[in-house]
Amino acid sequence: MTEVRVARKVEINGIVQGVGFRPFVYQLANRYDLKGEVANTSAGVAIHIEGLPNNIESFSKDLPRKCPPLAHITEIVLHEEPVRDFKDFTIVISREQTVMTTLISPDVAVCDDCRRELFDSHDRRFEYPFINCTNCGPRYTIIDDMPYDRPKTSMKHFTMCPTCQAEYDDPANRRFHAQPNACSECGPHIELYDNTRQKVATPKPLEKTAELLKQGGIVALKGLGGFHLAVDAENGQAVETLRKRKLREEKPLALMSYDVECIRRFAQVQPQEEKLLISPQRPIVLVLKKEPHSISETVAPGNRYFGVMLPYTPLHYLLLNYGFTALVMTSGNLSEEPICIDNDDAFKRLSAIADYFLIHNRDIYLRSDDSIVRKTAGATRFIRRSRGYVPIPVFLNKKIPPILACGAELKNTICLTKDNNAFLSQHIGDLENLETYDFFLLTIRHMQRILDIQPEIIAFDLHPDYLSTRYAREQQEIQKVQVQHHHAHIVSAMAENQIDGSVIGLSFDGTGYGTDGNIWGGEILVADMKKFSRAAHLAYVPMPGSAAAIKEPWRMAVSYLYDAVGSDFYDLDLPLLNAVDSQKIKIMVGMVDKKVNSPLTSSLGRLFDGIAAICGIRYKVAFEGQAAMELEMMASDNVKDVYDYEWKTADGHQILTRPIICGVVKDMAQGIAQAVISCKFHQTLIRMFSDLCEVIRKENGLNRVVLSGGVFQNSLLLTGLINALEKRKFKVFSHSKVPANDGGISLGQALVAAAVADKI
Ligand code: ZN
Ligand code: ZN
Ligand code: FE
């Protein structure tokens, strides 16, 4: 007896277009002798299959298990269908879709197959710097509109040669419908220029570039999501010149090495870090330095870590293959401006920095900086979530209306929501100059278009002067919801952990506008998605000189000392009092007394700065968070002692900084090492905040603690608090999908706005 043939319709949602999904389905259907068809739809991919029930079952099981590496399935729906007697299995070519809900793939590192071909002298794409296939290559940065098809990408300027076209048309080929498919005959190519835009005459631009780098030259390198500035990381002179020209005095510079073995020469790579390094997202991973090493000390001064990544484009592989231990690969911009993506723009803005330009003629439509991650307390922590991850959404546990959330001021990202997807943009930057603001506007327009989202609500920060706030206020005919900064931080962590209801939220950062007009940043909130109350916070101290007190932590030190011991602090034996002009110190005290340009702050970030300055670690910073970072890096790991701590209870709990400051001062007077003081300070915060959580649990009956805010980039504090709170039987939630810093705040704003508008 022959078995009865049956038919099924399979609908698959998620990132299933432009990732080789249909060829995969085609091959799978053939393996199980199934007939029918597969097509892209507005929602994803739809398959009609008919054949023997057993085979259909095997096919359905393999579908999620064996799908292509870049696919990300969010849903599979199966229906019974009448048998239509298909004779074979075919791929139906996509028609223009009216509704676009399909997720877009991020840019992905060159795959192993392509890399093998790249270095195979018999392959027709031998040493071709733009080799790619459906499993790898550029996506998000070259897409101008949807659906994802070649004419809607920056590859539209290149007509495929017959050989490439044949690959593109062959369902059995790895390059079937690989939109950026190309070869040296028909695709983009590279050229080398000097900084006066004269073409360097050479038959081998890559070899020449490697030679120039070895001689200490600075090369602007056009990559995937923008330009890099590259120098040989072992050449101290070159690194220093780069820093000077880029006006980037001390911030760590990222490195790129050919493979993990190269990285092991100068850093200690743990297995979990190796996994991140070789992942197709290819982020910059923070790894502990290994002493001794040959990398220039100026790459990451005052830091225990190097930020390292592996090559992610074929061009990177070809260049790194010339025998560098590592290249410095820092973003191609001047100081805090957005990175260059366009050739003309790069020559204009980078000519004073770079000696040479290795450029190509495949346009980048949307810039995307390198992502930065670190492994802490068993999870991946994003410092910057950008290339490789964007635009994969954060999946929410509920549907919410279309919302545009504008983010904060520093490390800005925006967030657009659709159903249960929250699309965080790539890193936009600090919204402090016109260039970055333009990029902010461009990103909003671009993402709304490619994701087809018309927001009904706009969410933005409470700060009246942020550019993002002004932008939101200018928008017409849209519901506006203003969100307090620290509330947004907590809700951001709740959203990515898919939790609802009330929580205890530890929201620790440098700066955020409070509901009382003061500068908050050491906040323990009792919060749900809609509202919050301030259960505890650091007691206010003045910031003499306002923003200047962020750049010059010695000012905060003076403020904390004056607050703790009054005028007696002049007599203390602290290195700070010798390092800073006493006249200047008196001016600060005068400003505090007269309340001139000295806003009040409860910021934990500032307390870190103040302690760093009192310990003599750093009086001025070159970038945000530098003093706090150096204080953390300095900490020894064997101190269990804590300083006295105390809070007074009136209108919530106000945590006094006085006992901690006095404790540090006393240790300094006794010549206790900075490393010990730093560790003791961290231990104090951990003990004190977990005590406070205990008190708040008694008051409110809440047992879930959420950790968010830029201070949680501090891995000592994050790890210590998670351990301490879990020991006390709290359920602890922290960030592992979006940054704890302001780069993740737009996600929280979106969810608060949905809750305030009664849409969730
Ligand atoms: Zn590939
Ligand atoms: Zn070709
Ligand atoms: Fe913040």
mmCIF file with all atom_site columns, C-alpha atoms in Angstrom, residues 8 114 335 341 442 551 577 587 597 656:
data_model
loop_
_atom_site.group_PDB
_atom_site.id
_atom_site.type_symbol
_atom_site.label_atom_id
_atom_site.label_alt_id
_atom_site.label_comp_id
_atom_site.label_asym_id
_atom_site.label_entity_id
_atom_site.label_seq_id
_atom_site.pdbx_PDB_ins_code
_atom_site.Cartn_x
_atom_site.Cartn_y
_atom_site.Cartn_z
_atom_site.occupancy
_atom_site.B_iso_or_equiv
_atom_site.pdbx_formal_charge
_atom_site.auth_seq_id
_atom_site.auth_comp_id
_atom_site.auth_asym_id
_atom_site.auth_atom_id
_atom_site.pdbx_PDB_model_num
ATOM 1  C CA . ARG A 1 8   ? 1.350  21.689 4.748  1.00 0.00 ? 8   ARG A CA 1
ATOM 2  C CA . CYS A 1 114 ? 34.375 32.758 1.670  1.00 0.00 ? 114 CYS A CA 1
ATOM 3  C CA . SER A 1 335 ? 37.491 63.417 18.405 1.00 0.00 ? 335 SER A CA 1
ATOM 4  C CA . ILE A 1 341 ? 31.491 56.853 5.586  1.00 0.00 ? 341 ILE A CA 1
ATOM 5  C CA . LEU A 1 442 ? 19.216 60.694 9.377  1.00 0.00 ? 442 LEU A CA 1
ATOM 6  C CA . LYS A 1 551 ? 35.931 67.242 33.428 1.00 0.00 ? 551 LYS A CA 1
ATOM 7  C CA . LEU A 1 577 ? 45.924 69.900 48.067 1.00 0.00 ? 577 LEU A CA 1
ATOM 8  C CA . ILE A 1 587 ? 37.329 79.705 44.537 1.00 0.00 ? 587 ILE A CA 1
ATOM 9  C CA . ASN A 1 597 ? 27.067 77.756 39.291 1.00 0.00 ? 597 ASN A CA 1
ATOM 10 C CA . LEU A 1 656 ? 25.444 60.279 53.401 1.00 0.00 ? 656 LEU A CA 1
#
